[in-house]
Amino acid sequence: MDGSAASVTTTEKISQDLTERYVELLKQVLSFSLWDGRDGAVWRGRKSARLLQRLLEQRNLSVARMISPEVRQNGGDWPRLAHTMVGAKRLDNLQECVEQVLRGQIPGDLIETGVWRGGSCILMRGILAAHGITDRTVWVADSFAGLPEPDPQRYPADAGDRHHTVPELAVSLTEVKENFRRYGLLDDQVRFLPGWFSDTLPGAPIEQLAVMRLDGDMYSSTIEALRALYPKLVEGGFCIIDDYWAVEGCRRAVQDFRTAEGIDVPLIRIDACGAYWRR
Ligand SMILES: C[S@@+](CC[C@H](N)C(=O)[O-])C[C@H]1O[C@@H](n2cnc3c(N)ncnc32)[C@H](O)[C@@H]1O
C-alpha cells in the first residue's frame, strides 16, 4: 500500500468515526440524556397545583416533576424540554432501521406520523446528513395542534380516549420548524404535512417509503396512517409502531390491519412500548 492509499483509508476511518459520534450525540441531545435525566416531566397536577403553577409562572418560576434517568432512557415520560419523548432504545431502533435501508440501498423516503416537537424526524434528517444522502426526503406529518377527539362510532376502540384534552401534546408547526433549524437541519429534504392524518396522508405526494414510523397513539391515528402509507412501503422497508405495547387502541389497530392485509412477518419488540416489522 502506498502512502496516499494509507491516508485515504485513515481519512475514511475518521469520517466513519465522526458519523457515528454525530448520530450518537444527536440522539443524546434530542432526548435530553446528556443531563442525567434532570429534564423533568410535563407536570400539571391537580386544580390547586395548577393555581400554584400560575402564581409561580407570574414570577418566572416553574414546577417540574423530576424523573429518574431510567424513565427518560425508556421514554416513559412526557419530558419538559427534550425534543423527543422517545427513549434511547427506540431511537437506536430508528437509527438501525434508517441505516439498514441506506446500507441495503432500499429505495424510498422516511416518514413519521405524529411528531410532537419533531425529535425523531430531526434524528432521521440528521442520519441522512451524516451519510451524505441528498435524494431522500423526511416527511413530517402532524396536526401540529394535538390529537383528534375520538370518534367512537367509527372507531369504538378510541371511546373515552382523553389525549385530545392534553395541551402539552399540541406543538405548533412554527415550533417544530424552529427545532429543525436549531440543529441546522431545516432544508428542502424536510417536508411537512400539516393537518389531520385522515386529510393529509391519503393524497400526500409521497412516491415510496423505506421507513414509516407511526406515533399517533390512538386507534384512528394508527389505522389511518397504516391504510394510507403501508401500500407505499417498499419491500425491505420498515414499519415502526411507537406505542404498540403501551396503548391498547394502537395495538388493536395494528392487529386489525395486519389481519386484514394478511401480514404475517413477526412483530419484533423494541422495548416496553415499541415494536416493528420489516416488509
Ligand atoms: C406521542 S406524540 C409523538 C411523539 C414524537 N414522535 C416524538 O418523537 O416525541 C403524538 C403526536 O401525534 C399527533 N397526532 C396524533 N393523532 C393525529 C392525527 N390523527 N392527525 C394528526 N396528528 C396526530 C399529535 O399532534 C402529537 O404531536
PDB file of C-alpha atoms and ligand atoms in Angstrom:
ATOM      1  CA  MET A   1       0.000   0.000   0.000  1.00  0.00           C
ATOM      2  CA  ASP A   2       1.488   3.383  -0.943  1.00  0.00           C
ATOM      3  CA  GLY A   3       1.293   6.458   1.284  1.00  0.00           C
ATOM      4  CA  SER A   4      -1.733   8.018  -0.451  1.00  0.00           C
ATOM      5  CA  ALA A   5      -3.805   4.781  -0.193  1.00  0.00           C
ATOM      6  CA  ALA A   6      -2.992   4.599   3.507  1.00  0.00           C
ATOM      7  CA  SER A   7      -4.083   8.203   4.054  1.00  0.00           C
ATOM      8  CA  VAL A   8      -7.373   7.600   2.171  1.00  0.00           C
ATOM      9  CA  THR A   9      -8.086   4.661   4.485  1.00  0.00           C
ATOM     10  CA  THR A  10      -7.261   6.794   7.520  1.00  0.00           C
ATOM     11  CA  THR A  11      -9.495   9.620   6.260  1.00  0.00           C
ATOM     12  CA  GLU A  12     -12.360   7.171   5.646  1.00  0.00           C
ATOM     13  CA  LYS A  13     -11.969   5.768   9.160  1.00  0.00           C
ATOM     14  CA  ILE A  14     -12.028   9.239  10.711  1.00  0.00           C
ATOM     15  CA  SER A  15     -15.066  10.159   8.645  1.00  0.00           C
ATOM     16  CA  GLN A  16     -16.914   6.964   9.701  1.00  0.00           C
ATOM     17  CA  ASP A  17     -15.978   7.590  13.311  1.00  0.00           C
ATOM     18  CA  LEU A  18     -17.269  11.176  13.127  1.00  0.00           C
ATOM     19  CA  THR A  19     -20.550   9.996  11.547  1.00  0.00           C
ATOM     20  CA  GLU A  20     -21.085   7.556  14.411  1.00  0.00           C
ATOM     21  CA  ARG A  21     -20.211  10.164  17.029  1.00  0.00           C
ATOM     22  CA  TYR A  22     -22.509  12.781  15.459  1.00  0.00           C
ATOM     23  CA  VAL A  23     -25.523  10.461  15.352  1.00  0.00           C
ATOM     24  CA  GLU A  24     -24.855   9.283  18.906  1.00  0.00           C
ATOM     25  CA  LEU A  25     -24.596  12.874  20.146  1.00  0.00           C
ATOM     26  CA  LEU A  26     -27.732  13.830  18.226  1.00  0.00           C
ATOM     27  CA  LYS A  27     -29.743  11.081  19.953  1.00  0.00           C
ATOM     28  CA  GLN A  28     -28.447  12.131  23.362  1.00  0.00           C
ATOM     29  CA  VAL A  29     -29.257  15.804  22.822  1.00  0.00           C
ATOM     30  CA  LEU A  30     -32.682  15.157  21.266  1.00  0.00           C
ATOM     31  CA  SER A  31     -33.693  13.019  24.243  1.00  0.00           C
ATOM     32  CA  PHE A  32     -32.057  15.300  26.838  1.00  0.00           C
ATOM     33  CA  SER A  33     -29.897  12.419  28.026  1.00  0.00           C
ATOM     34  CA  LEU A  34     -26.671  14.332  28.489  1.00  0.00           C
ATOM     35  CA  TRP A  35     -28.020  15.968  31.622  1.00  0.00           C
ATOM     36  CA  ASP A  36     -28.525  12.974  33.897  1.00  0.00           C
ATOM     37  CA  GLY A  37     -32.281  12.815  33.399  1.00  0.00           C
ATOM     38  CA  ARG A  38     -32.629  16.232  35.042  1.00  0.00           C
ATOM     39  CA  ASP A  39     -35.037  17.435  32.357  1.00  0.00           C
ATOM     40  CA  GLY A  40     -38.140  16.762  34.438  1.00  0.00           C
ATOM     41  CA  ALA A  41     -41.515  15.757  33.118  1.00  0.00           C
ATOM     42  CA  VAL A  42     -44.505  17.762  31.992  1.00  0.00           C
ATOM     43  CA  TRP A  43     -46.482  18.201  35.208  1.00  0.00           C
ATOM     44  CA  ARG A  44     -49.872  19.793  35.508  1.00  0.00           C
ATOM     45  CA  GLY A  45     -51.024  18.398  38.813  1.00  0.00           C
ATOM     46  CA  ARG A  46     -54.491  18.853  40.277  1.00  0.00           C
ATOM     47  CA  LYS A  47     -56.553  22.036  40.340  1.00  0.00           C
ATOM     48  CA  SER A  48     -54.831  23.548  43.398  1.00  0.00           C
ATOM     49  CA  ALA A  49     -51.408  22.677  41.994  1.00  0.00           C
ATOM     50  CA  ARG A  50     -52.281  24.432  38.727  1.00  0.00           C
ATOM     51  CA  LEU A  51     -53.191  27.576  40.658  1.00  0.00           C
ATOM     52  CA  LEU A  52     -49.807  27.418  42.386  1.00  0.00           C
ATOM     53  CA  GLN A  53     -48.154  26.933  38.991  1.00  0.00           C
ATOM     54  CA  ARG A  54     -49.868  30.008  37.567  1.00  0.00           C
ATOM     55  CA  LEU A  55     -48.723  32.085  40.537  1.00  0.00           C
ATOM     56  CA  LEU A  56     -45.166  30.848  40.100  1.00  0.00           C
ATOM     57  CA  GLU A  57     -45.233  31.496  36.356  1.00  0.00           C
ATOM     58  CA  GLN A  58     -46.108  35.139  37.062  1.00  0.00           C
ATOM     59  CA  ARG A  59     -42.777  35.269  38.917  1.00  0.00           C
ATOM     60  CA  ASN A  60     -40.894  33.435  36.159  1.00  0.00           C
ATOM     61  CA  LEU A  61     -40.701  30.275  38.246  1.00  0.00           C
ATOM     62  CA  SER A  62     -41.884  26.813  37.296  1.00  0.00           C
ATOM     63  CA  VAL A  63     -42.520  23.449  38.895  1.00  0.00           C
ATOM     64  CA  ALA A  64     -41.264  20.280  37.248  1.00  0.00           C
ATOM     65  CA  ARG A  65     -41.863  16.679  38.296  1.00  0.00           C
ATOM     66  CA  MET A  66     -38.377  15.208  38.450  1.00  0.00           C
ATOM     67  CA  ILE A  67     -37.989  11.753  36.971  1.00  0.00           C
ATOM     68  CA  SER A  68     -35.235   9.197  37.147  1.00  0.00           C
ATOM     69  CA  PRO A  69     -32.763   8.935  34.253  1.00  0.00           C
ATOM     70  CA  GLU A  70     -34.102   5.402  33.647  1.00  0.00           C
ATOM     71  CA  VAL A  71     -37.603   6.699  32.936  1.00  0.00           C
ATOM     72  CA  ARG A  72     -36.202   9.189  30.371  1.00  0.00           C
ATOM     73  CA  GLN A  73     -33.988   6.469  28.881  1.00  0.00           C
ATOM     74  CA  ASN A  74     -37.057   4.265  28.416  1.00  0.00           C
ATOM     75  CA  GLY A  75     -39.134   7.134  27.049  1.00  0.00           C
ATOM     76  CA  GLY A  76     -41.745   6.576  29.738  1.00  0.00           C
ATOM     77  CA  ASP A  77     -42.459  10.285  30.292  1.00  0.00           C
ATOM     78  CA  TRP A  78     -43.589  13.456  28.573  1.00  0.00           C
ATOM     79  CA  PRO A  79     -40.369  15.416  29.021  1.00  0.00           C
ATOM     80  CA  ARG A  80     -40.335  19.111  29.825  1.00  0.00           C
ATOM     81  CA  LEU A  81     -37.582  20.166  27.398  1.00  0.00           C
ATOM     82  CA  ALA A  82     -36.378  17.202  25.311  1.00  0.00           C
ATOM     83  CA  HIS A  83     -37.191  17.424  21.617  1.00  0.00           C
ATOM     84  CA  THR A  84     -38.473  13.848  21.573  1.00  0.00           C
ATOM     85  CA  MET A  85     -40.381  11.823  24.135  1.00  0.00           C
ATOM     86  CA  VAL A  86     -38.977   8.651  22.559  1.00  0.00           C
ATOM     87  CA  GLY A  87     -36.412   6.884  24.729  1.00  0.00           C
ATOM     88  CA  ALA A  88     -32.951   5.508  23.951  1.00  0.00           C
ATOM     89  CA  LYS A  89     -33.915   2.036  22.729  1.00  0.00           C
ATOM     90  CA  ARG A  90     -36.496   3.336  20.273  1.00  0.00           C
ATOM     91  CA  LEU A  91     -34.086   5.993  18.985  1.00  0.00           C
ATOM     92  CA  ASP A  92     -31.473   3.249  18.499  1.00  0.00           C
ATOM     93  CA  ASN A  93     -34.092   1.216  16.633  1.00  0.00           C
ATOM     94  CA  LEU A  94     -34.925   4.163  14.381  1.00  0.00           C
ATOM     95  CA  GLN A  95     -31.238   4.718  13.610  1.00  0.00           C
ATOM     96  CA  GLU A  96     -30.768   1.000  12.912  1.00  0.00           C
ATOM     97  CA  CYS A  97     -33.756   0.887  10.524  1.00  0.00           C
ATOM     98  CA  VAL A  98     -32.660   4.018   8.619  1.00  0.00           C
ATOM     99  CA  GLU A  99     -29.049   2.871   8.371  1.00  0.00           C
ATOM    100  CA  GLN A 100     -30.115  -0.614   7.247  1.00  0.00           C
ATOM    101  CA  VAL A 101     -32.098   0.813   4.328  1.00  0.00           C
ATOM    102  CA  LEU A 102     -29.161   3.054   3.422  1.00  0.00           C
ATOM    103  CA  ARG A 103     -26.679   0.152   3.573  1.00  0.00           C
ATOM    104  CA  GLY A 104     -29.033  -2.119   1.632  1.00  0.00           C
ATOM    105  CA  GLN A 105     -29.891   0.645  -0.883  1.00  0.00           C
ATOM    106  CA  ILE A 106     -33.584   0.058  -0.212  1.00  0.00           C
ATOM    107  CA  PRO A 107     -35.224   2.981  -2.042  1.00  0.00           C
ATOM    108  CA  GLY A 108     -37.721   5.403  -0.552  1.00  0.00           C
ATOM    109  CA  ASP A 109     -38.343   8.304   1.780  1.00  0.00           C
ATOM    110  CA  LEU A 110     -38.753   8.347   5.556  1.00  0.00           C
ATOM    111  CA  ILE A 111     -41.847   9.456   7.440  1.00  0.00           C
ATOM    112  CA  GLU A 112     -43.072   9.889  10.971  1.00  0.00           C
ATOM    113  CA  THR A 113     -46.796  10.338  11.613  1.00  0.00           C
ATOM    114  CA  GLY A 114     -47.159  12.027  14.993  1.00  0.00           C
ATOM    115  CA  VAL A 115     -44.040  14.096  15.598  1.00  0.00           C
ATOM    116  CA  TRP A 116     -44.755  16.286  18.664  1.00  0.00           C
ATOM    117  CA  ARG A 117     -41.636  18.519  18.944  1.00  0.00           C
ATOM    118  CA  GLY A 118     -40.092  16.819  15.914  1.00  0.00           C
ATOM    119  CA  GLY A 119     -37.178  14.994  17.590  1.00  0.00           C
ATOM    120  CA  SER A 120     -37.474  11.611  15.822  1.00  0.00           C
ATOM    121  CA  CYS A 121     -37.764  13.331  12.425  1.00  0.00           C
ATOM    122  CA  ILE A 122     -34.774  15.518  13.263  1.00  0.00           C
ATOM    123  CA  LEU A 123     -32.841  12.330  14.003  1.00  0.00           C
ATOM    124  CA  MET A 124     -33.832  10.852  10.611  1.00  0.00           C
ATOM    125  CA  ARG A 125     -32.778  14.039   8.793  1.00  0.00           C
ATOM    126  CA  GLY A 126     -29.524  14.091  10.783  1.00  0.00           C
ATOM    127  CA  ILE A 127     -28.734  10.493   9.814  1.00  0.00           C
ATOM    128  CA  LEU A 128     -29.271  11.329   6.121  1.00  0.00           C
ATOM    129  CA  ALA A 129     -26.968  14.342   6.505  1.00  0.00           C
ATOM    130  CA  ALA A 130     -24.331  12.302   8.322  1.00  0.00           C
ATOM    131  CA  HIS A 131     -24.251   9.774   5.487  1.00  0.00           C
ATOM    132  CA  GLY A 132     -24.276  12.419   2.755  1.00  0.00           C
ATOM    133  CA  ILE A 133     -27.681  11.305   1.402  1.00  0.00           C
ATOM    134  CA  THR A 134     -29.296  14.004  -0.723  1.00  0.00           C
ATOM    135  CA  ASP A 135     -32.014  12.092  -2.629  1.00  0.00           C
ATOM    136  CA  ARG A 136     -34.356  11.108   0.199  1.00  0.00           C
ATOM    137  CA  THR A 137     -36.968  13.220   1.961  1.00  0.00           C
ATOM    138  CA  VAL A 138     -38.074  13.165   5.595  1.00  0.00           C
ATOM    139  CA  TRP A 139     -41.854  13.654   5.787  1.00  0.00           C
ATOM    140  CA  VAL A 140     -43.183  15.233   8.962  1.00  0.00           C
ATOM    141  CA  ALA A 141     -46.911  14.556   9.460  1.00  0.00           C
ATOM    142  CA  ASP A 142     -48.876  16.060  12.335  1.00  0.00           C
ATOM    143  CA  SER A 143     -51.875  18.227  13.085  1.00  0.00           C
ATOM    144  CA  PHE A 144     -49.431  20.488  14.957  1.00  0.00           C
ATOM    145  CA  ALA A 145     -52.443  21.014  17.222  1.00  0.00           C
ATOM    146  CA  GLY A 146     -52.570  17.797  19.283  1.00  0.00           C
ATOM    147  CA  LEU A 147     -54.680  14.683  18.928  1.00  0.00           C
ATOM    148  CA  PRO A 148     -58.192  14.498  17.458  1.00  0.00           C
ATOM    149  CA  GLU A 149     -61.313  13.924  19.514  1.00  0.00           C
ATOM    150  CA  PRO A 150     -62.269  10.249  19.477  1.00  0.00           C
ATOM    151  CA  ASP A 151     -64.931   9.123  17.011  1.00  0.00           C
ATOM    152  CA  PRO A 152     -66.325   6.055  18.799  1.00  0.00           C
ATOM    153  CA  GLN A 153     -68.976   5.419  16.127  1.00  0.00           C
ATOM    154  CA  ARG A 154     -66.285   4.835  13.570  1.00  0.00           C
ATOM    155  CA  TYR A 155     -63.507   3.639  15.864  1.00  0.00           C
ATOM    156  CA  PRO A 156     -65.009   2.058  19.020  1.00  0.00           C
ATOM    157  CA  ALA A 157     -61.508   1.288  20.342  1.00  0.00           C
ATOM    158  CA  ASP A 158     -60.965   5.040  20.853  1.00  0.00           C
ATOM    159  CA  ALA A 159     -64.042   5.513  23.077  1.00  0.00           C
ATOM    160  CA  GLY A 160     -63.108   7.556  26.134  1.00  0.00           C
ATOM    161  CA  ASP A 161     -59.667   8.493  24.799  1.00  0.00           C
ATOM    162  CA  ARG A 162     -58.514  11.696  26.565  1.00  0.00           C
ATOM    163  CA  HIS A 163     -55.362  12.533  24.567  1.00  0.00           C
ATOM    164  CA  HIS A 164     -57.129  15.433  22.817  1.00  0.00           C
ATOM    165  CA  THR A 165     -57.535  17.212  26.167  1.00  0.00           C
ATOM    166  CA  VAL A 166     -53.790  17.403  26.834  1.00  0.00           C
ATOM    167  CA  PRO A 167     -52.447  20.821  25.762  1.00  0.00           C
ATOM    168  CA  GLU A 168     -48.826  19.679  26.083  1.00  0.00           C
ATOM    169  CA  LEU A 169     -49.333  17.342  23.127  1.00  0.00           C
ATOM    170  CA  ALA A 170     -50.085  20.254  20.801  1.00  0.00           C
ATOM    171  CA  VAL A 171     -46.849  21.645  19.347  1.00  0.00           C
ATOM    172  CA  SER A 172     -47.145  24.182  16.552  1.00  0.00           C
ATOM    173  CA  LEU A 173     -45.609  23.884  13.091  1.00  0.00           C
ATOM    174  CA  THR A 174     -43.585  27.025  13.815  1.00  0.00           C
ATOM    175  CA  GLU A 175     -42.065  25.442  16.901  1.00  0.00           C
ATOM    176  CA  VAL A 176     -41.238  22.180  15.111  1.00  0.00           C
ATOM    177  CA  LYS A 177     -39.600  24.047  12.215  1.00  0.00           C
ATOM    178  CA  GLU A 178     -37.636  26.117  14.725  1.00  0.00           C
ATOM    179  CA  ASN A 179     -36.394  22.888  16.355  1.00  0.00           C
ATOM    180  CA  PHE A 180     -35.137  21.589  12.977  1.00  0.00           C
ATOM    181  CA  ARG A 181     -33.466  24.952  12.381  1.00  0.00           C
ATOM    182  CA  ARG A 182     -31.642  24.845  15.705  1.00  0.00           C
ATOM    183  CA  TYR A 183     -29.940  21.605  14.628  1.00  0.00           C
ATOM    184  CA  GLY A 184     -29.109  23.104  11.212  1.00  0.00           C
ATOM    185  CA  LEU A 185     -31.411  20.533   9.602  1.00  0.00           C
ATOM    186  CA  LEU A 186     -34.273  22.580   8.176  1.00  0.00           C
ATOM    187  CA  ASP A 187     -33.966  22.373   4.393  1.00  0.00           C
ATOM    188  CA  ASP A 188     -35.803  21.112   1.320  1.00  0.00           C
ATOM    189  CA  GLN A 189     -35.173  17.474   2.277  1.00  0.00           C
ATOM    190  CA  VAL A 190     -37.752  18.006   5.025  1.00  0.00           C
ATOM    191  CA  ARG A 191     -41.406  18.277   4.019  1.00  0.00           C
ATOM    192  CA  PHE A 192     -44.303  18.992   6.336  1.00  0.00           C
ATOM    193  CA  LEU A 193     -47.819  17.545   6.113  1.00  0.00           C
ATOM    194  CA  PRO A 194     -49.862  19.713   8.492  1.00  0.00           C
ATOM    195  CA  GLY A 195     -53.411  18.581   9.328  1.00  0.00           C
ATOM    196  CA  TRP A 196     -55.342  15.509  10.463  1.00  0.00           C
ATOM    197  CA  PHE A 197     -53.928  12.271   9.056  1.00  0.00           C
ATOM    198  CA  SER A 198     -57.318  11.430   7.520  1.00  0.00           C
ATOM    199  CA  ASP A 199     -56.987  14.602   5.385  1.00  0.00           C
ATOM    200  CA  THR A 200     -53.247  14.728   4.663  1.00  0.00           C
ATOM    201  CA  LEU A 201     -51.988  11.154   4.300  1.00  0.00           C
ATOM    202  CA  PRO A 202     -54.199   9.602   1.586  1.00  0.00           C
ATOM    203  CA  GLY A 203     -53.238  12.249  -1.009  1.00  0.00           C
ATOM    204  CA  ALA A 204     -49.712  13.041   0.197  1.00  0.00           C
ATOM    205  CA  PRO A 205     -47.275  13.381  -2.734  1.00  0.00           C
ATOM    206  CA  ILE A 206     -45.048  10.564  -1.441  1.00  0.00           C
ATOM    207  CA  GLU A 207     -43.897   8.052  -4.045  1.00  0.00           C
ATOM    208  CA  GLN A 208     -42.350   5.344  -1.912  1.00  0.00           C
ATOM    209  CA  LEU A 209     -41.269   4.838   1.647  1.00  0.00           C
ATOM    210  CA  ALA A 210     -38.336   2.956   3.127  1.00  0.00           C
ATOM    211  CA  VAL A 211     -39.156   3.717   6.780  1.00  0.00           C
ATOM    212  CA  MET A 212     -42.538   4.595   8.251  1.00  0.00           C
ATOM    213  CA  ARG A 213     -42.688   5.392  11.944  1.00  0.00           C
ATOM    214  CA  LEU A 214     -46.153   5.704  13.432  1.00  0.00           C
ATOM    215  CA  ASP A 215     -46.582   7.573  16.712  1.00  0.00           C
ATOM    216  CA  GLY A 216     -50.170   8.816  16.778  1.00  0.00           C
ATOM    217  CA  ASP A 217     -51.234   6.907  19.919  1.00  0.00           C
ATOM    218  CA  MET A 218     -54.888   6.302  19.019  1.00  0.00           C
ATOM    219  CA  TYR A 219     -56.618   3.510  17.056  1.00  0.00           C
ATOM    220  CA  SER A 220     -57.824   6.023  14.443  1.00  0.00           C
ATOM    221  CA  SER A 221     -54.455   7.722  14.010  1.00  0.00           C
ATOM    222  CA  THR A 222     -52.656   4.394  13.677  1.00  0.00           C
ATOM    223  CA  ILE A 223     -55.035   2.680  11.257  1.00  0.00           C
ATOM    224  CA  GLU A 224     -55.398   5.800   9.080  1.00  0.00           C
ATOM    225  CA  ALA A 225     -51.607   6.006   8.734  1.00  0.00           C
ATOM    226  CA  LEU A 226     -51.296   2.283   8.005  1.00  0.00           C
ATOM    227  CA  ARG A 227     -54.021   2.321   5.351  1.00  0.00           C
ATOM    228  CA  ALA A 228     -52.645   5.388   3.585  1.00  0.00           C
ATOM    229  CA  LEU A 229     -48.932   4.653   3.787  1.00  0.00           C
ATOM    230  CA  TYR A 230     -48.308   0.914   4.011  1.00  0.00           C
ATOM    231  CA  PRO A 231     -49.028   0.406   0.279  1.00  0.00           C
ATOM    232  CA  LYS A 232     -46.101   2.806  -0.353  1.00  0.00           C
ATOM    233  CA  LEU A 233     -43.660   0.905   1.885  1.00  0.00           C
ATOM    234  CA  VAL A 234     -41.188  -0.911  -0.349  1.00  0.00           C
ATOM    235  CA  GLU A 235     -40.102  -4.495   0.180  1.00  0.00           C
ATOM    236  CA  GLY A 236     -37.263  -4.456   2.710  1.00  0.00           C
ATOM    237  CA  GLY A 237     -38.638  -1.266   4.291  1.00  0.00           C
ATOM    238  CA  PHE A 238     -39.505  -0.926   7.989  1.00  0.00           C
ATOM    239  CA  CYS A 239     -42.807  -0.240   9.711  1.00  0.00           C
ATOM    240  CA  ILE A 240     -42.265   1.005  13.274  1.00  0.00           C
ATOM    241  CA  ILE A 241     -45.114   1.385  15.771  1.00  0.00           C
ATOM    242  CA  ASP A 242     -44.096   3.514  18.731  1.00  0.00           C
ATOM    243  CA  ASP A 243     -46.988   2.682  21.063  1.00  0.00           C
ATOM    244  CA  TYR A 244     -47.658  -0.968  20.232  1.00  0.00           C
ATOM    245  CA  TRP A 245     -47.194  -2.350  23.762  1.00  0.00           C
ATOM    246  CA  ALA A 246     -48.240   0.819  25.585  1.00  0.00           C
ATOM    247  CA  VAL A 247     -51.585   1.818  24.071  1.00  0.00           C
ATOM    248  CA  GLU A 248     -54.346  -0.754  23.655  1.00  0.00           C
ATOM    249  CA  GLY A 249     -56.103   1.143  20.816  1.00  0.00           C
ATOM    250  CA  CYS A 250     -52.874   1.416  18.834  1.00  0.00           C
ATOM    251  CA  ARG A 251     -52.131  -2.299  19.285  1.00  0.00           C
ATOM    252  CA  ARG A 252     -55.630  -3.234  18.120  1.00  0.00           C
ATOM    253  CA  ALA A 253     -55.306  -1.042  15.024  1.00  0.00           C
ATOM    254  CA  VAL A 254     -52.052  -2.771  14.072  1.00  0.00           C
ATOM    255  CA  GLN A 255     -53.525  -6.210  14.703  1.00  0.00           C
ATOM    256  CA  ASP A 256     -56.657  -5.406  12.664  1.00  0.00           C
ATOM    257  CA  PHE A 257     -54.579  -4.038   9.793  1.00  0.00           C
ATOM    258  CA  ARG A 258     -52.156  -6.957   9.755  1.00  0.00           C
ATOM    259  CA  THR A 259     -55.032  -9.454   9.811  1.00  0.00           C
ATOM    260  CA  ALA A 260     -56.910  -7.637   7.028  1.00  0.00           C
ATOM    261  CA  GLU A 261     -53.784  -7.460   4.857  1.00  0.00           C
ATOM    262  CA  GLY A 262     -52.570 -10.985   5.689  1.00  0.00           C
ATOM    263  CA  ILE A 263     -49.254  -9.691   7.060  1.00  0.00           C
ATOM    264  CA  ASP A 264     -47.596 -12.496   8.991  1.00  0.00           C
ATOM    265  CA  VAL A 265     -43.977 -11.354   9.290  1.00  0.00           C
ATOM    266  CA  PRO A 266     -43.298 -11.370  13.019  1.00  0.00           C
ATOM    267  CA  LEU A 267     -43.517  -8.200  15.035  1.00  0.00           C
ATOM    268  CA  ILE A 268     -40.298  -7.519  16.894  1.00  0.00           C
ATOM    269  CA  ARG A 269     -40.392  -5.928  20.343  1.00  0.00           C
ATOM    270  CA  ILE A 270     -38.137  -2.874  20.757  1.00  0.00           C
ATOM    271  CA  ASP A 271     -38.816  -2.049  24.415  1.00  0.00           C
ATOM    272  CA  ALA A 272     -41.772  -1.756  26.795  1.00  0.00           C
ATOM    273  CA  CYS A 273     -43.513   0.482  24.258  1.00  0.00           C
ATOM    274  CA  GLY A 274     -42.479  -0.013  20.637  1.00  0.00           C
ATOM    275  CA  ALA A 275     -42.487  -2.764  18.013  1.00  0.00           C
ATOM    276  CA  TYR A 276     -41.607  -3.032  14.318  1.00  0.00           C
ATOM    277  CA  TRP A 277     -41.523  -5.345  11.368  1.00  0.00           C
ATOM    278  CA  ARG A 278     -39.715  -5.465   8.068  1.00  0.00           C
ATOM    279  CA  ARG A 279     -41.750  -5.744   4.897  1.00  0.00           C
TER     280      ARG A 279
HETATM  281  C1  LIG B   1     -46.952  10.908  21.246  1.00  0.00           C
HETATM  282  S1  LIG B   1     -46.827  12.340  20.274  1.00  0.00           S
HETATM  283  C2  LIG B   1     -45.495  11.954  19.161  1.00  0.00           C
HETATM  284  C3  LIG B   1     -44.124  11.885  19.799  1.00  0.00           C
HETATM  285  C4  LIG B   1     -42.977  12.057  18.827  1.00  0.00           C
HETATM  286  N1  LIG B   1     -42.946  11.004  17.845  1.00  0.00           N
HETATM  287  C5  LIG B   1     -41.637  12.196  19.469  1.00  0.00           C
HETATM  288  O1  LIG B   1     -40.629  11.791  18.852  1.00  0.00           O
HETATM  289  O2  LIG B   1     -41.542  12.742  20.575  1.00  0.00           O
HETATM  290  C6  LIG B   1     -48.262  12.203  19.261  1.00  0.00           C
HETATM  291  C7  LIG B   1     -48.374  13.229  18.151  1.00  0.00           C
HETATM  292  O3  LIG B   1     -49.314  12.742  17.207  1.00  0.00           O
HETATM  293  C8  LIG B   1     -50.096  13.793  16.684  1.00  0.00           C
HETATM  294  N2  LIG B   1     -51.341  13.169  16.200  1.00  0.00           N
HETATM  295  C9  LIG B   1     -52.000  12.110  16.745  1.00  0.00           C
HETATM  296  N3  LIG B   1     -53.058  11.762  16.011  1.00  0.00           N
HETATM  297  C10 LIG B   1     -53.085  12.593  14.946  1.00  0.00           C
HETATM  298  C11 LIG B   1     -53.949  12.700  13.802  1.00  0.00           C
HETATM  299  N4  LIG B   1     -54.996  11.884  13.638  1.00  0.00           N
HETATM  300  N5  LIG B   1     -53.678  13.652  12.889  1.00  0.00           N
HETATM  301  C12 LIG B   1     -52.614  14.489  13.058  1.00  0.00           C
HETATM  302  N6  LIG B   1     -51.759  14.434  14.124  1.00  0.00           N
HETATM  303  C13 LIG B   1     -51.995  13.500  15.054  1.00  0.00           C
HETATM  304  C14 LIG B   1     -50.236  14.765  17.855  1.00  0.00           C
HETATM  305  O4  LIG B   1     -50.456  16.084  17.414  1.00  0.00           O
HETATM  306  C15 LIG B   1     -48.868  14.595  18.557  1.00  0.00           C
HETATM  307  O5  LIG B   1     -47.949  15.560  18.095  1.00  0.00           O
END
